[in-house]
XYZ file of C-alpha atoms in Angstrom:
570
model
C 25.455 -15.477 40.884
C 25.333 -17.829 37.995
C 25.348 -16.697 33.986
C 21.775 -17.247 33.726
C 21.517 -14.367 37.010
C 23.860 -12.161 35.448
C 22.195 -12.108 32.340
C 18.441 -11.469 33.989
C 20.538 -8.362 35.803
C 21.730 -6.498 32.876
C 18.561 -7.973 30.508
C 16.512 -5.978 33.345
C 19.069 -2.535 33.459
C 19.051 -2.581 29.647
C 15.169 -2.623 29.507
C 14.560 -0.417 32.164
C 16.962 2.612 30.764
C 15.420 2.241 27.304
C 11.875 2.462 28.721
C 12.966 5.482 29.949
C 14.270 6.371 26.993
C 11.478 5.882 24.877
C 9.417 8.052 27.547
C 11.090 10.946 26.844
C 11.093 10.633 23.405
C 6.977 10.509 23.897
C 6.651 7.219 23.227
C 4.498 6.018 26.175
C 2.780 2.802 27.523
C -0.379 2.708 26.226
C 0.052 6.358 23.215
C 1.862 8.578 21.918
C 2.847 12.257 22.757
C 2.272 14.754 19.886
C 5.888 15.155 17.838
C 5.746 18.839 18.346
C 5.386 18.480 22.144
C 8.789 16.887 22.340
C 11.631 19.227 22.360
C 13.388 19.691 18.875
C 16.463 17.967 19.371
C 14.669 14.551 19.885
C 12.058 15.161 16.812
C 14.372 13.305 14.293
C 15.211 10.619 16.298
C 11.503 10.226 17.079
C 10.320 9.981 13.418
C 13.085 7.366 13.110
C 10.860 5.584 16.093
C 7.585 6.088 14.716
C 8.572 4.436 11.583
C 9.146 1.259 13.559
C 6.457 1.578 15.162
C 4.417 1.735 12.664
C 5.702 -1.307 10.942
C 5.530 -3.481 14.379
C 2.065 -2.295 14.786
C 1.323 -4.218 11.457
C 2.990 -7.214 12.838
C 1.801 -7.433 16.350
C -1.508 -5.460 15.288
C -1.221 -2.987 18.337
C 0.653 0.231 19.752
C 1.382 -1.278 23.371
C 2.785 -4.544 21.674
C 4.748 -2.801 18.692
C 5.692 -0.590 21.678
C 7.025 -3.471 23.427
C 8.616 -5.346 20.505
C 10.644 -2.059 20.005
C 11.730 -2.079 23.555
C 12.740 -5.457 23.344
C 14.809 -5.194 20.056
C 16.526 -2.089 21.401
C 17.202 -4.253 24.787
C 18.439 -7.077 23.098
C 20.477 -5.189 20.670
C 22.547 -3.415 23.089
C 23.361 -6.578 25.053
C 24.194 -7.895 21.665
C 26.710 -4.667 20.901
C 28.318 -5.122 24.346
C 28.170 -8.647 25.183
C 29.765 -9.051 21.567
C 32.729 -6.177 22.479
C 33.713 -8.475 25.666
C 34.268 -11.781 23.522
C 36.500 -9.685 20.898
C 38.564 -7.911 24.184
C 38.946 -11.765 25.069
C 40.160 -12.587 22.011
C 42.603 -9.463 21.690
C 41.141 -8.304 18.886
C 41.562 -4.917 19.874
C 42.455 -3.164 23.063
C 39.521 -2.866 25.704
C 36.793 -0.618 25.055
C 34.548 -1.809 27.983
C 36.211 -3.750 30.176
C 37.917 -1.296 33.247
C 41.476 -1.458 34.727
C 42.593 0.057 38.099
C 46.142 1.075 36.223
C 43.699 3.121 34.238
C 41.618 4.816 36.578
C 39.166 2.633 36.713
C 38.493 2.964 33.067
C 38.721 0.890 29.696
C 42.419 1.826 27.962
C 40.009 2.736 25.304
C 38.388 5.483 26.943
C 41.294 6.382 28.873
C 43.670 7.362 25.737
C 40.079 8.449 24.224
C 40.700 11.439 26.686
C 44.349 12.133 25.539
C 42.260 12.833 22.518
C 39.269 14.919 23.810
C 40.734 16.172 27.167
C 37.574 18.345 27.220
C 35.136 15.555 27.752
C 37.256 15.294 31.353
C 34.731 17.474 32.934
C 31.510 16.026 31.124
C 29.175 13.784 33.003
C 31.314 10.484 33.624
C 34.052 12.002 31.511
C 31.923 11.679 28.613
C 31.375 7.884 28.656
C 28.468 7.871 26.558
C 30.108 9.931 23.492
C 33.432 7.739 23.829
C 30.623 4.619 23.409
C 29.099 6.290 20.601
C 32.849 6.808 19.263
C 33.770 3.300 19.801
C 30.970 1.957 17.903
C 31.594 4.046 15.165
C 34.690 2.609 14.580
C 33.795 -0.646 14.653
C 30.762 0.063 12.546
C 33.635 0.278 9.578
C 33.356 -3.563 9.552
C 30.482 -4.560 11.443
C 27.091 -3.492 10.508
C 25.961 -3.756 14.015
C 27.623 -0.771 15.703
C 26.594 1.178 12.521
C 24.110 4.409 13.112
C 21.848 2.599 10.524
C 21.575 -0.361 12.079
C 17.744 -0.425 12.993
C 17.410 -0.751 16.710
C 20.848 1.248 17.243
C 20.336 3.854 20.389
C 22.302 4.128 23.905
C 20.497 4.864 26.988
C 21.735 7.955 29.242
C 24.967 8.090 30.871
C 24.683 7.329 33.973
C 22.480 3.849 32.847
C 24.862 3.091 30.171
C 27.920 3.138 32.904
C 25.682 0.855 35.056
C 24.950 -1.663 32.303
C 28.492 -1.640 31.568
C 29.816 -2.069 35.170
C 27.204 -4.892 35.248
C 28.893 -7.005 32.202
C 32.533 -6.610 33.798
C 30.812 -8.264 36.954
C 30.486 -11.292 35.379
C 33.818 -12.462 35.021
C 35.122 -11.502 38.691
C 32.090 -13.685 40.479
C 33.603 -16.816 41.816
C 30.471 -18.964 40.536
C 31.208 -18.021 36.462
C 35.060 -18.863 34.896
C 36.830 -16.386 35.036
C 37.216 -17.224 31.033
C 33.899 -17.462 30.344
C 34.304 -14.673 27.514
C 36.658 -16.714 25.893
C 34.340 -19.406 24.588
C 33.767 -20.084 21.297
C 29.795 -20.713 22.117
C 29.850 -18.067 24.928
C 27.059 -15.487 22.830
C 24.789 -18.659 22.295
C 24.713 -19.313 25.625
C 23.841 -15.989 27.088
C 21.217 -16.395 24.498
C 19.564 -19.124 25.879
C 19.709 -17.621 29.065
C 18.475 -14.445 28.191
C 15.413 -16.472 27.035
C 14.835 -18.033 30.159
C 12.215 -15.665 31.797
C 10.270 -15.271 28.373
C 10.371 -19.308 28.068
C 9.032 -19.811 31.751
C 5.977 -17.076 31.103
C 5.279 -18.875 27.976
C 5.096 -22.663 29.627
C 3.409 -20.891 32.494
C 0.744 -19.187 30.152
C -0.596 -22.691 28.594
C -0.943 -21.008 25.100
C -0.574 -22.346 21.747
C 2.573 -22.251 19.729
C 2.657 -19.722 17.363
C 5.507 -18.314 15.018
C 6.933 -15.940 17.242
C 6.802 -18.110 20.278
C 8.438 -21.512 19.063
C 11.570 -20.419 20.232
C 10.288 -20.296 23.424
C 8.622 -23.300 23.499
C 11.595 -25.540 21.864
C 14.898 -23.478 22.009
C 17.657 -25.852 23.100
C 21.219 -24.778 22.668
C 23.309 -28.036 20.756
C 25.951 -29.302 23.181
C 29.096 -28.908 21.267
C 30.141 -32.179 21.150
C 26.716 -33.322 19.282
C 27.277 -30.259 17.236
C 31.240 -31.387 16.463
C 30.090 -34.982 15.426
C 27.271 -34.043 13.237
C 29.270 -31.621 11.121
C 32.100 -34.222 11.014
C 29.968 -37.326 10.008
C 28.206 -34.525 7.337
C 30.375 -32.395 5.798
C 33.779 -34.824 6.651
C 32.246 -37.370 5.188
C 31.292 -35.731 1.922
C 34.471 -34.354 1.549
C 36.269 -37.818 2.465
C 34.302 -39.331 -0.454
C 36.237 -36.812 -2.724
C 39.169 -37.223 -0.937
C 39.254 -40.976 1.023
C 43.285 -40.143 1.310
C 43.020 -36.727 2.950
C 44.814 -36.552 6.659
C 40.872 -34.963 7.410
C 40.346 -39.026 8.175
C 43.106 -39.740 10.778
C 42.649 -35.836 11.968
C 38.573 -36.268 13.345
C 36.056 -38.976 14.446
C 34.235 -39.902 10.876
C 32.442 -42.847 11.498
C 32.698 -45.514 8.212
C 35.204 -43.364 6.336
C 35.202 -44.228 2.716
C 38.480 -46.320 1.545
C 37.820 -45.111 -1.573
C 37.241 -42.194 -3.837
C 33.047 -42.207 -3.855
C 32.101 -38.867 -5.875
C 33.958 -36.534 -8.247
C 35.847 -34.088 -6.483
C 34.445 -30.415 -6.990
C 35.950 -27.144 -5.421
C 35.604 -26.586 -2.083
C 34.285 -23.060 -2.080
C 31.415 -24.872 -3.723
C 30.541 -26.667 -1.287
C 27.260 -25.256 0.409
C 25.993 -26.433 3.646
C 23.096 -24.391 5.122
C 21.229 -25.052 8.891
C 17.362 -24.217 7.915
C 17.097 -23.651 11.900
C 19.596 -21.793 12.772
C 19.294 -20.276 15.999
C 22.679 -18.368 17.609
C 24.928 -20.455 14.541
C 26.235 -23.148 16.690
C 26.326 -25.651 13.491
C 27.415 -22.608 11.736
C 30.539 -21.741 13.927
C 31.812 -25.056 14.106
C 31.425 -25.454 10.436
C 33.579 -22.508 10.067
C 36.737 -24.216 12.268
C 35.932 -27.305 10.212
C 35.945 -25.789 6.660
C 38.939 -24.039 7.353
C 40.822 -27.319 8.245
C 39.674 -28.661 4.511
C 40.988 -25.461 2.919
C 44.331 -26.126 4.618
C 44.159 -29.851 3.470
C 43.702 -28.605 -0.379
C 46.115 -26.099 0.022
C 48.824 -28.459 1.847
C 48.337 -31.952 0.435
C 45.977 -31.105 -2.718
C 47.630 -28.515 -4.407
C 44.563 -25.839 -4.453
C 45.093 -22.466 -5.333
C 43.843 -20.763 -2.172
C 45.362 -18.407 -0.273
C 45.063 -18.877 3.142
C 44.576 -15.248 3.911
C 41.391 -15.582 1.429
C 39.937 -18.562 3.277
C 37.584 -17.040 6.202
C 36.144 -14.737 3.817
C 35.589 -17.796 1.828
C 33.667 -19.762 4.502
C 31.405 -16.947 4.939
C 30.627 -15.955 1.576
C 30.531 -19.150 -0.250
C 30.263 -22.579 2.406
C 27.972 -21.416 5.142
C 24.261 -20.274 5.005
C 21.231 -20.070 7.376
C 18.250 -19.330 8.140
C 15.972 -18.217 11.642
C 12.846 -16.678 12.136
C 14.632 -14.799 15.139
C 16.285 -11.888 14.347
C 18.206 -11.490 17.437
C 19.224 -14.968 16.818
C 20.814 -13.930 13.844
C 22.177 -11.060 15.196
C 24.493 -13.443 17.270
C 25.357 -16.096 14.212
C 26.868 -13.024 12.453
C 28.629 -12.113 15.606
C 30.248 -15.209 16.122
C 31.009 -15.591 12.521
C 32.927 -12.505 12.171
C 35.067 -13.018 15.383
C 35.999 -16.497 14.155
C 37.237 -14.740 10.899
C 38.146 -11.814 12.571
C 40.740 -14.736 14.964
C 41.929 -15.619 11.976
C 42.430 -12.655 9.844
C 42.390 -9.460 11.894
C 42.246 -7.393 8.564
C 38.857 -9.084 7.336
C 36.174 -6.797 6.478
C 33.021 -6.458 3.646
C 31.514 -9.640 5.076
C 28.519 -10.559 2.833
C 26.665 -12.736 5.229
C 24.372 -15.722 3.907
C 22.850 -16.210 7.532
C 19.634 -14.076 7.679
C 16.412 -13.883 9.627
C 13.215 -14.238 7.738
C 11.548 -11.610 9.598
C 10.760 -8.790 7.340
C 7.788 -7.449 5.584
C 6.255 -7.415 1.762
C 3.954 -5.235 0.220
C 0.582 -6.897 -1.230
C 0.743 -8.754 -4.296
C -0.946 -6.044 -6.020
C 1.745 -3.714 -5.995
C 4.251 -5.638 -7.608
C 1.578 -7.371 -9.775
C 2.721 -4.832 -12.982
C 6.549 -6.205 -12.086
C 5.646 -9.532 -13.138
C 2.624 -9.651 -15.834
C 3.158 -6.219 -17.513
C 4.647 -7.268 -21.327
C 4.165 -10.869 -20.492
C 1.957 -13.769 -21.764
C 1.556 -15.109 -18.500
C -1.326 -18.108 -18.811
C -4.026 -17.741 -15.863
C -2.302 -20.767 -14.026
C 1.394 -19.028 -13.813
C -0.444 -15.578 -12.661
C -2.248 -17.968 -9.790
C 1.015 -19.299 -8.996
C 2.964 -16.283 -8.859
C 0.281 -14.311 -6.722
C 0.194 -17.362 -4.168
C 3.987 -17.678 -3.836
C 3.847 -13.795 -3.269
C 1.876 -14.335 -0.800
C 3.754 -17.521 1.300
C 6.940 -14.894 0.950
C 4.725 -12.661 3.041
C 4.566 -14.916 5.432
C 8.217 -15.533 6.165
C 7.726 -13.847 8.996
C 6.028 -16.816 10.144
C 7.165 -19.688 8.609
C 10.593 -19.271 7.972
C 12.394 -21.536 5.633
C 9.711 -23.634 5.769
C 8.318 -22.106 2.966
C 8.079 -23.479 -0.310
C 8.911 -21.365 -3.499
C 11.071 -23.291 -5.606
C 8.869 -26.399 -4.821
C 5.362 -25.378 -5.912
C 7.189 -24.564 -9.547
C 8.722 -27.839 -9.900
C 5.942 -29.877 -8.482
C 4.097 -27.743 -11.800
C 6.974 -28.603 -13.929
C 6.991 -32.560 -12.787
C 2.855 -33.239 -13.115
C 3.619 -31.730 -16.608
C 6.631 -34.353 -17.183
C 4.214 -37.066 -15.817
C 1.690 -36.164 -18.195
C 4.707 -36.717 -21.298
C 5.612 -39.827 -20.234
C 2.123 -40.863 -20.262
C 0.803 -39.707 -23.423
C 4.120 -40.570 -25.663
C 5.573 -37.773 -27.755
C 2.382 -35.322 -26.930
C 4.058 -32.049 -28.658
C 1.071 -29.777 -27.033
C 2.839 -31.198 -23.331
C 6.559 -30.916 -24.447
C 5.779 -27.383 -25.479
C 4.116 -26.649 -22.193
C 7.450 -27.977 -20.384
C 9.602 -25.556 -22.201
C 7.135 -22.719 -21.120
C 7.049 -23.140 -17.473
C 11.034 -24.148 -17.559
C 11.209 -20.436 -19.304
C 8.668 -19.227 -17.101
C 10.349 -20.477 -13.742
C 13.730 -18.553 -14.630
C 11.937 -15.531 -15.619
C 10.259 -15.990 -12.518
C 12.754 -15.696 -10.144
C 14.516 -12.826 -12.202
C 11.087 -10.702 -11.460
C 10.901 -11.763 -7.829
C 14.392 -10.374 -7.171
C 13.792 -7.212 -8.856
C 10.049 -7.103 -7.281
C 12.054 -6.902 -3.769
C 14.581 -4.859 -5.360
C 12.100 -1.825 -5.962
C 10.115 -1.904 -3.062
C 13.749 -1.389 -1.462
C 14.388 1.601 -3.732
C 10.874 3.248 -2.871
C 11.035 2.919 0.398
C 12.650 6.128 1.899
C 12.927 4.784 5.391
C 16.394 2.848 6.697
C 14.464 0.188 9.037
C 11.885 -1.159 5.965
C 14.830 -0.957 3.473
C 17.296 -2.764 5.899
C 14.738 -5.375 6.179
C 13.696 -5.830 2.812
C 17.268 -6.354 1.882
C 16.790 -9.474 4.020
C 14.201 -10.851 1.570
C 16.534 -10.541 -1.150
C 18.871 -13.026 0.735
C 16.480 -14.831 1.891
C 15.135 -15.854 -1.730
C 18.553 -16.579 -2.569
C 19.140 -19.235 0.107
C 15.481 -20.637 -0.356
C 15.963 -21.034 -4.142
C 19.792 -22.648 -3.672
C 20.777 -26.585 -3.417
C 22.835 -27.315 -1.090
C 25.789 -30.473 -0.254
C 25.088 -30.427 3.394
C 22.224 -29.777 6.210
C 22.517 -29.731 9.600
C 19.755 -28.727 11.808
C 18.483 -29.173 16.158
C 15.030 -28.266 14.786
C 11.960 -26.631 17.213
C 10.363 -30.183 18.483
C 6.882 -28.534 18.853
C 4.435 -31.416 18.819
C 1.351 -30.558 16.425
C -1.273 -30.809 19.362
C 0.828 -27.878 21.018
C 0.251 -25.856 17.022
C -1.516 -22.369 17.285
C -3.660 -21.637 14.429
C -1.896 -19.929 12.350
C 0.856 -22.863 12.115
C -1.446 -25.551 12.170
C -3.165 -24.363 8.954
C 0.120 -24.008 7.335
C 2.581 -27.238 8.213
C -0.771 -29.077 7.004
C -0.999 -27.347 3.972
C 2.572 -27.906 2.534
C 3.449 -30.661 4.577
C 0.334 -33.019 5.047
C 1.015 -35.374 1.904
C 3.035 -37.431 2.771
C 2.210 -36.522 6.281
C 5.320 -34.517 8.083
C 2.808 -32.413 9.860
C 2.954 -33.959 13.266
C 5.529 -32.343 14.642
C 7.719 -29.762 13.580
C 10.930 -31.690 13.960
C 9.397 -34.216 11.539
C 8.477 -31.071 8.914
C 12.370 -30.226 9.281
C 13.586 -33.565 7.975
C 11.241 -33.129 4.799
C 12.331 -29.547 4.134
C 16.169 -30.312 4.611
C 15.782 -33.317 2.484
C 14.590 -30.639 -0.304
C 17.217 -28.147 0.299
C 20.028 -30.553 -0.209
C 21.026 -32.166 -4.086
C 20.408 -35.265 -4.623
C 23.876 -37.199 -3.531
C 23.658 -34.682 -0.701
C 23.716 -35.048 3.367
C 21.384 -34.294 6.142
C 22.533 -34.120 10.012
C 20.110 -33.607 12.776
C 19.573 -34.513 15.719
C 15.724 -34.526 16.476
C 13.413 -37.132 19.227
C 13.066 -40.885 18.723
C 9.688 -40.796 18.462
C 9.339 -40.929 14.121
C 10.450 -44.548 15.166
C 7.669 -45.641 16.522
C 4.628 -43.820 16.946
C 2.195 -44.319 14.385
C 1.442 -40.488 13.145
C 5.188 -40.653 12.012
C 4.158 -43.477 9.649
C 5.037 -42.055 6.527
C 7.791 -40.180 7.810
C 9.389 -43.602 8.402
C 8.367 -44.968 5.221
C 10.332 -41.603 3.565
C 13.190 -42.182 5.223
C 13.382 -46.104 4.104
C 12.527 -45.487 0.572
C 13.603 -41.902 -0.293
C 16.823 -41.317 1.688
C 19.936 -43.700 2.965
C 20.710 -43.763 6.675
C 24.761 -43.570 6.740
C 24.538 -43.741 11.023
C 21.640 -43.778 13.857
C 22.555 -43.020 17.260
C 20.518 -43.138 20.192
C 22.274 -41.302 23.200
């Protein structure tokens, strides 16, 4: 079987045992089973159900969908959990927990010396497989959020199903068609992501529909060839920091196409140093980024003199250098992953990860909720409370939209008609005043949107919404952030293939100058306005801006707005 078959295998076990699952707990096809009709030892787990059921129902405004959305998450997540345990056996990271020896009774060494410990769970079913499971993912819970009991969509299926899935992932590796190394990849969890995908992708292209939010990762999703990936980030980020640095072994060490001779920008510290991918996906700009930012820490620690510590440097990377964004939260899920093994490879003691990679797919209340938050005590004009209501609501819509959305843009393009105004009415007091207002207003702003998200958070007594708000939080903080570097393989959804929903939005924030004809073209706009002004963009995206006449002003931007360092047709 190939990767793509093995993955359709245990996708389909996975799915199966949690349908099962959820049947038991009452939660049907098409309705639900009274609570009190279940017995009493699944009522608590239920409630913890219904609450995500409830909020899925308000996304995909039915029970059988939110029904199916949950079965999906809890599908995916498990692969996720397990898939994610086989790369970190690969990597010795710790002894195996799933993978099964013949010298230990056709166990994992973790579950054999597991019953050293609890010689009692000898004679439960499968000598207690699916507590051991639990066990193991409590442990690793102590660094990694996703084997936590909090972690939304956390549940295990029965035993027997649980031992099947797990006897299905240990198949892969023994069948002559995959490498018998295949765990060992660095890109090995964006790859079974892509095939995991493949069935959903094929319905959708079979279906004919419109591209909506939720389906342009079907529609576009391409995993990045290394390679492409490797020169992108080198040409990028390499080439900013070579400009600091034009006598750093970086220039002899990687392919950096026109590497500056001499020093080109002031040098600034490289924790810093931001690069974010707007389009994340599974974090294959991400995970290289991470190998490559670690190579420039050892530069400035070996040949610059910078007071680093080495130990310090993937916690570094993760907290400070890299940030994303992805409308998929699974896709996340896996960026996180592979950015905590990479650290975890380099510093086996690394732990209290605060991630700046988060999905945008999480839920606000209406603006009049948090309306008091923001105009309560304030003298708010009638224009700022019009502003702040309709950015409220495009934060709503992340969901959607992703970092697509424009908060810190609407402000300034305020601030800037105000400016224009100034410089055309010399020394008009009434205007300068009117800056200095909105620049106050726009940093109490922000303030209030933070602690808006903040207390829905602290009302909310329910993990999943909480767990998910927190998400918003980050999310703001990446949205409102300039950055050195972006690198993006953005969705290349053509705007004749646009459902409704996206239509009316790319040409409402991007339809002057005109980036709305494809979404690839809407990416280069909106990573041009994440990055500073001496910053750098990497993407790789279709020829077609070049010539086609809807791209018009696209090409025009480019020309007058931006500097092409290197073009490459391949």
């Amino acid at each position: 079987m190939k990767l793509s078959d093995h993955v359709d295998a245990i996708r389909t076990k996975i799915e199966n045992a949690f349908d099962k699952s959820l049947a038991r707990l009452g939660i049907g096809a098409t309705k639900q089973l009274e609570l009190e009709k279940i017995p009493a030892e699944f009522q608590a787990l239920r409630q913890r159900f219904d609450e995500m059921l409830d909020n899925h129902i308000g996304e995909t405004g039915s029970y059988e969908n939110a029904r199916k959305k949950l079965l999906d998450e809890l599908t995916f997540t498990l692969f996720n959990r397990i898939a994610a345990i086989k790369v970190m056996e690969a990597a010795n990271l710790f002894p195996p927990i799933i993978t099964k020896q013949s010298e230990h009774g056709d166990r994992s060494f973790g579950h054999k010396a597991w019953l050293e410990i609890r010689p009692d769970m000898r004679s439960e079913e499968l000598e207690g497989i699916r507590d051991y499971i639990e066990s193991a993912f409590d442990d690793l819970a102590k660094t990694l959020p996703l084997y936590s009991h909090d972690f939304p969509y956390a549940l295990l299926p029965d035993a027997i199903s649980l031992n099947d899935i797990i006897d299905a992932f240990n198949e892969v590796e023994k069948d002559s068609q995959v490498e018998s190394t295949i765990w060992q990849s660095d890109d090995i969890l964006g790859w079974l992501y892509e095939s995991y995908n493949n069935a959903k992708k094929q319905a959708f292209k079979d279906s004919g529909e419109k591209t909506e939010f939720d389906k342009v990762s079907l529609q576009s999703q391409v995993y990045t060839p290394r390679w492409v990936v490797q020169f992108l980030v080198e040409n990028s980020l390499g080439k900013l920091y070579l400009e600091m640095y034009p006598n750093s072994e970086i220039a002899q060490n990687y392919k950096i196409a026109n590497a500056p001779k001499t020093q080109e920008r002031t040098p600034k510290p490289l924790h810093e140093i931001k690069l974010i991918d707007p389009a994340s996906g599974s974090g294959n700009f991400l995970l290289y980024a991470f190998d490559f930012f670690y190579a420039l820490y050892l530069d400035q620690i070996e040949n610059f003199g910078a007071d680093y510590d080495e130990a310090d440097i993937p916690k570094l990377i993760i907290e400070h250098n890299l940030h994303g964004i992805d409308l998929d939260d699974r896709a996340i899920q896996l960026a996180q992953l592979g950015l905590y093994i990479k650290a975890r490879k380099k510093r086996r003691t690394v732990s209290n990860l605060k991630f700046n990679v988060v999905s945008s797919d999480f839920f606000l209340p209406d603006y009049s909720v948090v309306r008091p938050i923001f105009e309560d005590g304030s003298s708010l004009n009638g224009l700022q409370k019009n502003l702040i209501a309709d950015i409220w609501q495009d934060l709503q819509f992340a969901y959607k939209f992703g970092s697509l959305i424009r908060l810190d843009e609407k402000l300034n393009a305020r601030l800037n008609e105000l400016e224009r105004q100034q410089n055309s009415v010399h020394n008009d007091l009434f205007v300068a005043v009117e800056i200095a207002e909105n620049n106050d207003f726009k940093t109490t702003f922000f303030n209030n949107l933070k602690i808006a998200v903040e207390q829905h958070v602290q009302t909310k007594n329910n993990t999943f919404i909480s767990s998910k708000t927190r998400d918003a939080i980050t999310f703001l903080e990446l949205l409102t952030t300039q950055y050195d570097v972006a690198t993006a393989n953005p969705p290349y959804t053509d705007s004749s293939d646009f459902g409704n929903d996206l239509k009316t939005f790319i040409n409402n924030n991007y339809n002057s100058p005109k980036f709305n004809s494809n979404l690839y073209a809407t990416f280069i706009k909106r990573c041009y306005e994440f990055v500073r002004d001496d910053g750098k963009i990497a993407m790789i995206h279709p020829l077609t801006f070049m010539f086609i006449k809807s791209f018009e002003d696209v090409r025009k931007f480019k020309l007058n707005e931006t500097q092409i360092d290197l073009l490459i047709e391949f």
